Coordinates of C-alpha atoms and ligand atoms in Angstrom, one line a residue:
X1 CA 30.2 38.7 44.2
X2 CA 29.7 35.8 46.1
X3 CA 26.2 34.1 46.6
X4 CA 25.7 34.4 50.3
X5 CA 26.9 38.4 50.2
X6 CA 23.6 39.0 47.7
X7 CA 20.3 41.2 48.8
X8 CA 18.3 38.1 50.1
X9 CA 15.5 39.1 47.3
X10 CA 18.4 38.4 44.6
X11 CA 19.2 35.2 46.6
X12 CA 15.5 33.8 46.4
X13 CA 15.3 34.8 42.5
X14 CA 18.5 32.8 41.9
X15 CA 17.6 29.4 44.2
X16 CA 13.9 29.6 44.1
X17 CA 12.8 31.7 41.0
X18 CA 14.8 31.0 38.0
X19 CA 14.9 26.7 38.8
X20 CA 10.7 27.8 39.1
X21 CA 10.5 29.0 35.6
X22 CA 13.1 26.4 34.0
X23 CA 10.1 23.8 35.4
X24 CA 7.5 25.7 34.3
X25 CA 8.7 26.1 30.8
X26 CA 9.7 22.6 30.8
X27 CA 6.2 21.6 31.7
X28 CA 5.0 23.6 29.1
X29 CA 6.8 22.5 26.6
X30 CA 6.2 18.1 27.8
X31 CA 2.8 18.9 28.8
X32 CA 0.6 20.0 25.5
X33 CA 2.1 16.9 23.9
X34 CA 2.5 14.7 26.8
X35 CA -1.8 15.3 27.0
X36 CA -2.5 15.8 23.2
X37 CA -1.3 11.6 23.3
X38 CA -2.8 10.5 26.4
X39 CA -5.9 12.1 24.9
X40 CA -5.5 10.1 21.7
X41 CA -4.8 7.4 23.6
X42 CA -7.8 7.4 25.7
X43 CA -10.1 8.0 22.6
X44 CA -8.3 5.5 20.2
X45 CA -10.9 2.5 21.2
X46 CA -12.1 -0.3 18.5
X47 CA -15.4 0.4 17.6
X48 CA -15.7 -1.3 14.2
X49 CA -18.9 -3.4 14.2
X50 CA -18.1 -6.4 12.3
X51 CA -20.0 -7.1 9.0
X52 CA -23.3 -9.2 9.5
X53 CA -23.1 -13.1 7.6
X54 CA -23.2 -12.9 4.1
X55 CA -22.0 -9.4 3.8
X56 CA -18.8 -8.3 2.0
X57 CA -16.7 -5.8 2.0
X58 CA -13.2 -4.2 1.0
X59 CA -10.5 -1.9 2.9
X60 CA -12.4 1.1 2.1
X61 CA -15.1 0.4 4.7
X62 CA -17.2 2.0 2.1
X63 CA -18.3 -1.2 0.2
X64 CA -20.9 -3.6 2.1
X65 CA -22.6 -5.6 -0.4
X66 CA -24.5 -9.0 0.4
X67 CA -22.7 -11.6 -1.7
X68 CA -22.6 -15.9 -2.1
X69 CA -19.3 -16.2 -0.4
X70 CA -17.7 -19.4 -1.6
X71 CA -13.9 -20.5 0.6
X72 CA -12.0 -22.3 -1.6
X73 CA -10.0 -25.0 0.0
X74 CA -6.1 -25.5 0.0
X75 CA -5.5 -29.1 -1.4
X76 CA -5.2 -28.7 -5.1
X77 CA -7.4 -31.4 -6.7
X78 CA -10.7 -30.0 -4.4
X79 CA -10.3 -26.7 -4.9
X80 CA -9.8 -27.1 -8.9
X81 CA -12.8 -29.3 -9.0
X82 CA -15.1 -26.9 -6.4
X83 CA -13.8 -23.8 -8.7
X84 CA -14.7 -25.8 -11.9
X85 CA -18.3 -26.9 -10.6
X86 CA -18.9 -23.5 -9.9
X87 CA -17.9 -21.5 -13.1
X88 CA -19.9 -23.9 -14.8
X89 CA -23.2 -23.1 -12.4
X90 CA -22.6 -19.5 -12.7
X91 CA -22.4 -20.0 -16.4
X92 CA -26.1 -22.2 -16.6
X93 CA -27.5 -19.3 -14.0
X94 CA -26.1 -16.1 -15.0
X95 CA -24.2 -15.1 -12.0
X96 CA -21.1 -13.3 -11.7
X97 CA -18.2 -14.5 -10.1
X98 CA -15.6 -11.6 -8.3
X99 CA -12.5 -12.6 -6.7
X100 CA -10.8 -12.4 -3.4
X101 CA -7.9 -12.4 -1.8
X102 CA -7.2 -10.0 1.2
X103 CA -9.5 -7.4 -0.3
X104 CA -7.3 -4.5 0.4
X105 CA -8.4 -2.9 -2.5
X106 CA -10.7 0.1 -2.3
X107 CA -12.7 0.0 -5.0
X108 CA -14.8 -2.9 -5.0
X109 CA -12.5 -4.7 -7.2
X110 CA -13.4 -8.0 -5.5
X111 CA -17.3 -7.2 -5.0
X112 CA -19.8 -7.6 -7.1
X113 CA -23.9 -6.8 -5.7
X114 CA -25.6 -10.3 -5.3
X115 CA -22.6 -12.1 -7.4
X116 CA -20.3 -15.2 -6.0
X117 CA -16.8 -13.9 -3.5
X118 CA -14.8 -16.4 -4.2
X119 CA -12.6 -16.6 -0.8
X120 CA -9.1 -17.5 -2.4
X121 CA -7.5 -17.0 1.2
X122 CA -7.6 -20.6 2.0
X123 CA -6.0 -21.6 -1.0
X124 CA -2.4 -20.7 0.8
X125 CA 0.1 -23.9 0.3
X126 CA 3.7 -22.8 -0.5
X127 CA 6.9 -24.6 -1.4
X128 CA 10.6 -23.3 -1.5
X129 CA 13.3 -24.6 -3.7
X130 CA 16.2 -23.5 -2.4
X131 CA 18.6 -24.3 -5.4
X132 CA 16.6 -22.4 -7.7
X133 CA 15.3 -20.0 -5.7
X134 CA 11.7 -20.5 -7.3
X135 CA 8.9 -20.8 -4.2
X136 CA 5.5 -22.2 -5.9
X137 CA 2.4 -20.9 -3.8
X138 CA -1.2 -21.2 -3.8
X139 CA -2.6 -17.4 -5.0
X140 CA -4.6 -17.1 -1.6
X141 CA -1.2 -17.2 0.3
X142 CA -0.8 -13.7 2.3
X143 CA 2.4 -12.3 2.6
X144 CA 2.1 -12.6 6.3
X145 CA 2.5 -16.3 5.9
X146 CA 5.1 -16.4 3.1
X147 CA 7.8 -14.1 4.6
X148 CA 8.0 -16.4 8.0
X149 CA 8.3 -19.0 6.3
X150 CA 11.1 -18.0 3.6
X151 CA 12.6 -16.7 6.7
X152 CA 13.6 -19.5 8.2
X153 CA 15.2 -20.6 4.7
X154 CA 17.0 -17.5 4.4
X155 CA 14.8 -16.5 1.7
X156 CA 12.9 -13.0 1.2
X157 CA 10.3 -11.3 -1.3
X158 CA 12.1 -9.6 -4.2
X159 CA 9.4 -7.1 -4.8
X160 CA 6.3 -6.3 -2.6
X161 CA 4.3 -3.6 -1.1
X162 CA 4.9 -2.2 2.0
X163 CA 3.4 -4.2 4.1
X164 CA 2.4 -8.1 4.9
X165 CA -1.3 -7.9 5.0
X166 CA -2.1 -8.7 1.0
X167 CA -2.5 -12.0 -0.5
X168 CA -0.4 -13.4 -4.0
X169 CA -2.8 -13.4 -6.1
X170 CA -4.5 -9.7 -5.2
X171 CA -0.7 -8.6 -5.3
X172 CA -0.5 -9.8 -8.6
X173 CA -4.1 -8.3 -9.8
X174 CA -2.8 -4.9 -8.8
X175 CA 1.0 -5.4 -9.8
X176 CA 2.2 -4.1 -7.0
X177 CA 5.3 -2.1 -5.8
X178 CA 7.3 -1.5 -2.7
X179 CA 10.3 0.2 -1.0
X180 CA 12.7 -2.4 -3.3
X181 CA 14.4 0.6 -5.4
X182 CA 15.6 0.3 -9.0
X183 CA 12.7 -2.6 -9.7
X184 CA 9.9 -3.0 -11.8
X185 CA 6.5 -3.7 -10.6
X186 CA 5.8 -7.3 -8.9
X187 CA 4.9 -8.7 -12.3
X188 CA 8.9 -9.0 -12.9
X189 CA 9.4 -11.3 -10.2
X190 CA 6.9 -13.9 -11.3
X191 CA 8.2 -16.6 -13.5
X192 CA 5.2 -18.5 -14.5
X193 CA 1.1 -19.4 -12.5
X194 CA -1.7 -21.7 -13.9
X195 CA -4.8 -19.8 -14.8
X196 CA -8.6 -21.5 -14.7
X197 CA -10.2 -19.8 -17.5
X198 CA -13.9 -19.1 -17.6
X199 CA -15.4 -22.0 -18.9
X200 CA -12.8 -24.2 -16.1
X201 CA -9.8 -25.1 -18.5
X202 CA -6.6 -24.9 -16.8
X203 CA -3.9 -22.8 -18.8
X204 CA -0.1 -22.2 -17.8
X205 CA 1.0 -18.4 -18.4
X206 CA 4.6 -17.4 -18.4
X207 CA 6.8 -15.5 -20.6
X208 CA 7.3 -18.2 -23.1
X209 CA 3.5 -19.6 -23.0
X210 CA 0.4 -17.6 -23.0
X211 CA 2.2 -14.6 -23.1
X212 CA -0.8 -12.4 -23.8
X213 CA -2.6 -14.3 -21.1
X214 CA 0.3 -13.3 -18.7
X215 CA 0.6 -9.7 -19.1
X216 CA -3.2 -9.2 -19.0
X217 CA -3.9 -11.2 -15.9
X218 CA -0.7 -9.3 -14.1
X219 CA -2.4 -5.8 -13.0
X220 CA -5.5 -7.0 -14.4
X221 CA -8.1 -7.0 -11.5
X222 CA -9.8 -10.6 -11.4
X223 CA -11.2 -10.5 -15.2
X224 CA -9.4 -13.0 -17.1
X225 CA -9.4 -16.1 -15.0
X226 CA -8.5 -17.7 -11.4
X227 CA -4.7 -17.8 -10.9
X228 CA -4.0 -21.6 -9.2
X229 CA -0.1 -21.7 -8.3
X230 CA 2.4 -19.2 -8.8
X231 CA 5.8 -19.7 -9.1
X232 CA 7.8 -16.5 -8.0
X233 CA 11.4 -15.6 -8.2
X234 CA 12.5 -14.8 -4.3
X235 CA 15.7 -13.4 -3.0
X236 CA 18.2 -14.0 -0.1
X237 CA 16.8 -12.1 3.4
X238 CA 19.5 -9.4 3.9
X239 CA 20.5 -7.8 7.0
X240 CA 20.4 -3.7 7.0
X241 CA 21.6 -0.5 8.5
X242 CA 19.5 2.5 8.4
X243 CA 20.3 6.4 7.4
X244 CA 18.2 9.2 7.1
X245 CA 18.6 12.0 5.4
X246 CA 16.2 15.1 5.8
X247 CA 15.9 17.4 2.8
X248 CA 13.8 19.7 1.0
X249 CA 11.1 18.0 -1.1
X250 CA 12.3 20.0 -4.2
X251 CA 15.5 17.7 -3.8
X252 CA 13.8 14.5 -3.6
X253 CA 15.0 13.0 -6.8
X254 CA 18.5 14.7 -7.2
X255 CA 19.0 12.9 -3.1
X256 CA 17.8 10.0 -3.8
X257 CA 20.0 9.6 -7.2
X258 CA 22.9 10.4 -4.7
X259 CA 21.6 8.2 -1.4
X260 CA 20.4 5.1 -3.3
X261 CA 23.7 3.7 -4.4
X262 CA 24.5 0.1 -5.5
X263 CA 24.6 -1.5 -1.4
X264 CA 20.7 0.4 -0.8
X265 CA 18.3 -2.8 -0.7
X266 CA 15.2 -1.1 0.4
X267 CA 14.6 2.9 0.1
X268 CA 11.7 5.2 0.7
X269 CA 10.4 8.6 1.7
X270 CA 7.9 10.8 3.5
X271 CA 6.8 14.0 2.9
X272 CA 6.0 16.4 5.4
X273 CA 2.7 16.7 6.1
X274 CA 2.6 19.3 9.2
X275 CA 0.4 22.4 7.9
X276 CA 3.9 24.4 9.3
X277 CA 5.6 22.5 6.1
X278 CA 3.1 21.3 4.0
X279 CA 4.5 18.6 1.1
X280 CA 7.5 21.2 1.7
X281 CA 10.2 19.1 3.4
X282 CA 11.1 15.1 3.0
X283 CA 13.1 12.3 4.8
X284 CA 14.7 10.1 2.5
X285 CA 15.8 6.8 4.4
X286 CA 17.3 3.5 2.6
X287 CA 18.7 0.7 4.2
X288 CA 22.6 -0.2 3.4
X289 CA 22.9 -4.1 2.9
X290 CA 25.5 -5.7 5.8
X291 CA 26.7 -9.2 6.4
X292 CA 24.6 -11.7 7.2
X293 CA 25.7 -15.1 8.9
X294 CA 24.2 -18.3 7.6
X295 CA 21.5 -18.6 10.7
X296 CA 18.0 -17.0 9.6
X297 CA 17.6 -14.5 11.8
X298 CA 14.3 -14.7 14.1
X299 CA 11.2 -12.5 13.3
X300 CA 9.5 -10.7 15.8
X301 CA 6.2 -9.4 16.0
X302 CA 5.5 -5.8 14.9
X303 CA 4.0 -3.6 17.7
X304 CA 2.0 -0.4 17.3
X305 CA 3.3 1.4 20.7
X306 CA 4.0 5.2 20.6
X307 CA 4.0 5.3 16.7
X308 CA -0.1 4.4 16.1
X309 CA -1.0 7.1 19.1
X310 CA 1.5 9.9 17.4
X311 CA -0.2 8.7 13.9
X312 CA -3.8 8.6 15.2
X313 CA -2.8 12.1 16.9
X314 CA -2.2 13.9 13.7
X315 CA -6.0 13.0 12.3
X316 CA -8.3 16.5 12.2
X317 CA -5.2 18.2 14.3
X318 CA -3.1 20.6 12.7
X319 CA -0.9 20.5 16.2
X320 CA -0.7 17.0 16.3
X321 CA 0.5 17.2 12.5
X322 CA 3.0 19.2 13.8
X323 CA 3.7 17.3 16.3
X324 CA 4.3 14.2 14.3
X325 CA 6.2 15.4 11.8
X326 CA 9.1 16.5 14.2
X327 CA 9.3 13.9 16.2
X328 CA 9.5 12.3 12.8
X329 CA 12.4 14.4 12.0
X330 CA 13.7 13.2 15.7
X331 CA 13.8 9.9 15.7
X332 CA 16.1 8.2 13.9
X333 CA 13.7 4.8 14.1
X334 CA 15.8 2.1 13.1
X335 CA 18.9 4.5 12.4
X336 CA 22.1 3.3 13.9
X337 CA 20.6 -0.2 14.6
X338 CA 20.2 -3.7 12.0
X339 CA 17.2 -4.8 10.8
X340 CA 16.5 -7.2 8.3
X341 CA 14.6 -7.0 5.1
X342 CA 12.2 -9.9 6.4
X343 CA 11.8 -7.8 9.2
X344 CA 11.1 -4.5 7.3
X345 CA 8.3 -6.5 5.0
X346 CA 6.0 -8.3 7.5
X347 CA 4.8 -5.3 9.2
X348 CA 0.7 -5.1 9.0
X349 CA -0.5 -1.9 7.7
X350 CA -4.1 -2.9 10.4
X351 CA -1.2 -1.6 13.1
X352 CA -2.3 2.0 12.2
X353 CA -5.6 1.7 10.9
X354 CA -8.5 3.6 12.0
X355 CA -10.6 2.0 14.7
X356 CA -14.4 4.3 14.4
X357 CA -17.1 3.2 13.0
X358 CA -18.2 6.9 11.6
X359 CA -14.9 7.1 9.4
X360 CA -12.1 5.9 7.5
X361 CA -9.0 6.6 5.6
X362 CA -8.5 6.1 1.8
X363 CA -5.5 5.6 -0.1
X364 CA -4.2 7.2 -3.5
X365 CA -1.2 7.4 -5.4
X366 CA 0.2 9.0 -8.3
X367 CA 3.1 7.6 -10.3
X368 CA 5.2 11.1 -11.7
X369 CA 7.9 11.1 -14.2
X370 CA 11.1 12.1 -12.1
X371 CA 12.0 15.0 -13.8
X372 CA 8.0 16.6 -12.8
X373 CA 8.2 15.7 -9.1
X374 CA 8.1 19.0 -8.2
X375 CA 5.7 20.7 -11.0
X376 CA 3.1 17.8 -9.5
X377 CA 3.7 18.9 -5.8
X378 CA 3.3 22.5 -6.3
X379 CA 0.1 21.8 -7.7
X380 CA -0.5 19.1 -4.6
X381 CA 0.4 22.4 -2.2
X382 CA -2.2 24.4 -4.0
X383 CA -5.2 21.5 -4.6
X384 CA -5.0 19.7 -1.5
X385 CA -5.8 22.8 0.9
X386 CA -8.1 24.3 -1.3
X387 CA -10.4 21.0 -0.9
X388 CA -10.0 21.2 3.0
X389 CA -8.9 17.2 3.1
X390 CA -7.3 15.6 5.8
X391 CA -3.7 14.7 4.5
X392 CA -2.6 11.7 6.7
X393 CA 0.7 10.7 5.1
X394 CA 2.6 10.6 1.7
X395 CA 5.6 7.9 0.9
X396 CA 7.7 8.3 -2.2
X397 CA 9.0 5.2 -3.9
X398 CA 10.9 4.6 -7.2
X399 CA 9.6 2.4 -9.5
X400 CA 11.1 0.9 -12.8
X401 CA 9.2 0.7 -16.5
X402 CA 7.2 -2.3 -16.6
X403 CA 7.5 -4.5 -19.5
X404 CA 5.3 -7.2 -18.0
X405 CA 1.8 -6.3 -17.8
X406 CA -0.5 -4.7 -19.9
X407 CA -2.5 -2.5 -18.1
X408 CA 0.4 -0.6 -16.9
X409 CA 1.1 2.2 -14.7
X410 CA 5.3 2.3 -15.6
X411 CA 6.0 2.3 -18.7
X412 CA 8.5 4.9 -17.6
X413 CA 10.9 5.2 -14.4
X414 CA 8.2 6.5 -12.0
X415 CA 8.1 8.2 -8.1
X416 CA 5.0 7.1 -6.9
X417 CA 3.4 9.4 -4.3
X418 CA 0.8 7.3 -1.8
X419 CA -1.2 9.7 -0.2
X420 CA -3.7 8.3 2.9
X421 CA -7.0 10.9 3.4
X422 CA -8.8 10.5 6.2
X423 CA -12.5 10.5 6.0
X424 CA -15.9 10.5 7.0
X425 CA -18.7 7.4 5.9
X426 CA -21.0 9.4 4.7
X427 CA -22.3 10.8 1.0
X428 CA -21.0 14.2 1.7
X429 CA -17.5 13.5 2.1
X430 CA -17.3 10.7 -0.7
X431 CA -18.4 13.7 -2.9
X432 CA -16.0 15.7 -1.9
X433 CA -12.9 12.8 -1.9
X434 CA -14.0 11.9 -5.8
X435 CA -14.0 16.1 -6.1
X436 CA -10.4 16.1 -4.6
X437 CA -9.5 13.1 -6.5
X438 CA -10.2 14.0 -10.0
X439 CA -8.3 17.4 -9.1
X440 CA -5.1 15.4 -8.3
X441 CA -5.4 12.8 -11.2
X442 CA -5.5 15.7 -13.7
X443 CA -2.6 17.7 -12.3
X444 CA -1.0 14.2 -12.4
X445 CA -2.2 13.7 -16.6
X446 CA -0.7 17.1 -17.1
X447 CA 2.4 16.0 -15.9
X448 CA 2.8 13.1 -17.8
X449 CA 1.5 10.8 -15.0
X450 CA -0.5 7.9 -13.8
X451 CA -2.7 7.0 -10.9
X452 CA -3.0 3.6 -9.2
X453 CA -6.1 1.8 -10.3
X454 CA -6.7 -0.4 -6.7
X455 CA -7.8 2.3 -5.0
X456 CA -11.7 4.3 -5.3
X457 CA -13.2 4.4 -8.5
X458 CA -13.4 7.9 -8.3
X459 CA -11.7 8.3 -12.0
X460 CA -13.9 9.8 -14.5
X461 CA -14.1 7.3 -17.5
X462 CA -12.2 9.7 -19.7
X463 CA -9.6 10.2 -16.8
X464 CA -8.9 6.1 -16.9
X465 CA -8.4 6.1 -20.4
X466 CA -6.1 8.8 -20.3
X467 CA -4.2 7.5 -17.9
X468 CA -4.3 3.7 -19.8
X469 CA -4.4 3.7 -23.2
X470 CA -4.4 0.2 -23.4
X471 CA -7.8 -0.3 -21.5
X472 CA -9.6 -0.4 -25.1
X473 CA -7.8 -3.6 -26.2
X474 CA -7.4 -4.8 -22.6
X475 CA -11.4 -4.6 -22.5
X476 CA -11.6 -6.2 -26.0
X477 CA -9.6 -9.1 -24.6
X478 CA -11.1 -9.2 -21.8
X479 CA -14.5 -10.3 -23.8
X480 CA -12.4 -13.0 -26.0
X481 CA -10.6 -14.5 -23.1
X482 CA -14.2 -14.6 -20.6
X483 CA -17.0 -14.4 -23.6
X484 CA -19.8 -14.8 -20.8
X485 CA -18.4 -12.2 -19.0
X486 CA -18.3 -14.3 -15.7
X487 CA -15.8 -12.6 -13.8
X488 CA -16.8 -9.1 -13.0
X489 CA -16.6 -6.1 -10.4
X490 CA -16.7 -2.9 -9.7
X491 CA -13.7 -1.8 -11.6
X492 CA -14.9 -3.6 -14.7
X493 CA -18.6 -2.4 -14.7
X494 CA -17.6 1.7 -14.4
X495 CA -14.6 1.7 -16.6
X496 CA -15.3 -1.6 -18.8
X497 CA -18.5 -1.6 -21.2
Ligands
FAD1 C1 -3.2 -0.2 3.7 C2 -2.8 -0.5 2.3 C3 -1.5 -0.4 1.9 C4 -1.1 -0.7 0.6 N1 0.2 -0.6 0.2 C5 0.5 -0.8 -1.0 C6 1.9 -0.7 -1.4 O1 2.8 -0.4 -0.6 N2 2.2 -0.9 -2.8 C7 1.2 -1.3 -3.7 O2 1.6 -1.5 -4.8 N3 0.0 -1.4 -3.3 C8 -0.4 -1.2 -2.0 N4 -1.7 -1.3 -1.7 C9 -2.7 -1.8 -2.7 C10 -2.6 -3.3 -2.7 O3 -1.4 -3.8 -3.2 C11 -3.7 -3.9 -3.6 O4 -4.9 -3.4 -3.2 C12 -3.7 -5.4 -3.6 O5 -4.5 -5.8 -4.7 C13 -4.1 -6.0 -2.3 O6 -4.0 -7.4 -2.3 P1 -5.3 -8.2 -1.8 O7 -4.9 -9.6 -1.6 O8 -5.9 -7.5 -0.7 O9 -6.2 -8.1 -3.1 P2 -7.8 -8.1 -3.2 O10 -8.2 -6.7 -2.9 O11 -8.4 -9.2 -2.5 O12 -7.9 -8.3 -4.8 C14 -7.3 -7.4 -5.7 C15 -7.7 -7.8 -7.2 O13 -7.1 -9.1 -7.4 C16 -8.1 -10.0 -7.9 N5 -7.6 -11.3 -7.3 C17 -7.3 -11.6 -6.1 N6 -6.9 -12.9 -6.0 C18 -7.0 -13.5 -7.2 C19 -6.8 -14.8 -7.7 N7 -6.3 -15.8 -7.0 N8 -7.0 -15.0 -9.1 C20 -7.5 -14.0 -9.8 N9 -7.8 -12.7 -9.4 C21 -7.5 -12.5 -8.1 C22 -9.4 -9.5 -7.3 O14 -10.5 -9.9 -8.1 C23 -9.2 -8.0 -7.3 O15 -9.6 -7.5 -8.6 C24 -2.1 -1.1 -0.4 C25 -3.5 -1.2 0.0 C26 -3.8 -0.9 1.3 C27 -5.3 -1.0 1.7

């Protein structure tokens, strides 16, 4: 029948009505998270008071200790003479001495109560050769300095974390890891540093000399010396094209044996962590190398935008969790566009960080034997709820056996699962975080797993040495290589003597 021959109240329900409801629903369905962001948004002000002179601390926001901070300059012959003058004071007084680079660890690997800071950030020369492909850099160097500048050689980092904000040297302390797939740990791509040893003598440490030296220092937390100049192995930037793939997380490693094939330079994954699919589902993305012309291609700034309010949405709030995770599953991100790997590495991870005094948000991750992936994560679905924390995000990354360092964390192909909780600063919830924490280290032990030792100290003594049977001789060295015991910290004094 024809519009205009309908009852006039069937007329108005079809013009007016039905368009009215459309709307309505519509509204409904922008509005709740159209205001759940503008809300986040409003409330998402700095409020971090900065640290008074002469205090430290480290990413954890957990750590402020009054220390004798010390900068250490960039031009060689007055920072090895400073660095000398002052190992030999400590020595005559009795003072520890802890390192720094960006102190993004968590721990107070770089604090030590009333001790020296040495400052290495300073200390941040660099210098490509571009036949070899060897750039020698001062250990205070942050990534955020060495990426531009290899950029505009051509030049990228073989192996690094995911993000810019960490210096060389702390890099190397931690023998770190990244989205770079089929690769060892950091410690593979260095080819050779000088070391000051405790009582000032300068030693070169490579494969062929100082071996020992070498592998203890790489993933060895400031205790055997000051690393100088390092000499790294970099690679060519490469240009990339994005896919995603979203899967079940039972299929993580079967996908990613599939997805990573030999033109994948960079790969990594997220697991869900919406309450609606709890550790349940996973996108898998990698980056597919394309051709590059011979111009370096510019870098731009990283900006936060949408992605920090959606992220700082989804603290405390099982909708915005929700929320998050399929707009996640939405947005392609940099799918269907080029980006290069220069571009990929020199994001900050400070573009998300939490900006309230009150609290703060702690990392952890667990390195799993591929084939237990999933027995780890069912017990991650049970432990995790059961200790009521706040589960910000979890990235999967593949990481080869180490044959470098000696306090390793690979000495078999490895996913490693980085997990960010949020919490409060107070005594309550750091209970509660080393409660949660023990929990996941042992399902991880039972596994056949590790944990990553940057992070809190939470680790029961028995736990460490579970998880590196090596710290016994790495402690006895420690004491023949630094007999005075000058450098120290955190780490070393819970899990060391
Ligand atoms: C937000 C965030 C994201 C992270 N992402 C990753 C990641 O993707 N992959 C990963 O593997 N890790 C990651 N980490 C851990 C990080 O790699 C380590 O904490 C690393 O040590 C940080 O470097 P840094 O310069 O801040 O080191 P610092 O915390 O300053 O120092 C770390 C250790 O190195 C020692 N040290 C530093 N410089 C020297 C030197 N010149 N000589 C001798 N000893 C020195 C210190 O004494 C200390 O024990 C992340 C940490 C945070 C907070």
């Amino acid at each position: 029948m024809p519009q205009h021959n309908l009852p006039i109240r069937h007329r108005l329900k079809a013009v007016v009505l039905i368009p009215l409801a459309a709307m309505a629903i519509a509204l409904a369905v922008v509005s709740r998270p159209a205001l759940h962001l503008a809300l986040t948004a409003w409330n998402d002000q700095d409020q971090i008071t900065p640290l008074p002179t002469g205090m430290v601390d480290d990413a954890s926001r957990l750590n402020p200790t009054r220390m004798q901070i010390v900068q250490v300059p960039n031009h060689p012959v007055k920072a090895k003479a400073l660095l000398r003058n002052l190992l030999q004071q400590a020595k005559i007084r009795g003072q520890k001495v802890a390192i720094a680079g960006a102190r993004h660890t968590m721990g107070g690997q770089t604090i030590y109560a009333k001790g020296i800071s040495l400052d290495m950030t300073g200390f941040n020369r660099m210098q490509l050769n571009p036949t070899t492909g060897i750039l020698t850099v001062q250990s205070g160097a942050k990534w955020s300095k060495v990426i531009p500048y290899l950029n505009q050689q051509g030049y990228s980092v073989a192996v690094m974390q995911s993000n810019n904000d960490f210096s060389v040297g702390g890099t190397m302390n931690a023998n770190a890891h990244g989205w770079q797939p089929d690769r060892p740990p950091f410690a593979s791509t260095v080819e050779s540093f000088e070391l000051m040893l405790a009582d000032g003598r300068i030693v070169q440490c490579s494969r062929q000399t100082n071996r020992e030296l070498f592998s203890l220092v790489l993933g060895g937390y400031g205790l055997f010396g000051i690393i100088l100049e390092v000499k790294l192995r970099v690679v060519p930037n490469q240009l990339y094209s994005a896919e995603r793939t979203v899967i079940p997380s039972r299929d993580y490693v079967e996908t990613y044996r599939r997805a990573v094939t030999k033109d994948v330079g960079m790969a990594y994954g997220r697991l869900s962590i919406a309450p609606d699919r709890f550790l349940q589902e996973a996108i898998l993305t990698t980056y597919h190398r394309q051709t590059i012309g011979d111009r370096p291609l510019p870098l731009t700034e990283s900006q936060p935008g949408i992605a920090r309010t959606v992220f700082r949405g989804s603290v405390g709030n099982d909708y915005g969790k929700n929320l998050r995770w399929q707009l996640e599953k939405l947005n392609g991100g940099e799918v269907g566009t080029h980006v290069t790997r220069n571009q990929i590495l020199n994001r900050p991870s400070s573009l998300f960080e939490n900006y309230k005094q009150a609290e703060t948000e702690i990392l952890h991750e667990y390195f799993i034997p591929p084939e237990s992936l999933e027995l780890f994560l069912e017990q991650c679905r049970v432990i995790i709820p059961k200790h009521q924390a706040d589960l910000l995000s979890v990235t999967v990354r593949n990481v080869y056996p180490d044959q470098d360092s000696f306090l390793r964390y690979a000495d078999q192909e490895m996913f490693g699962l980085v997990m960010l909780f949020h919490q409060q600063r107070t005594a309550a919830d750091e209970v509660k975080m080393q409660v949660l924490t023990q929990a996941l280290i042992e399902a991880a032990l039972a596994v056949g797993g590790r944990y990553y030792l940057p992070y809190r100290l939470h680790a029961t003594p028995s736990q460490f040495d579970r998880a590196y049977p090596q710290a016994t001789k790495f402690f006895q060295l420690k004491q023949k290589y630094d007999s005075n015991l000058i450098f120290d910290n955190y780490f070393y004094t819970k899990y060391g003597r």
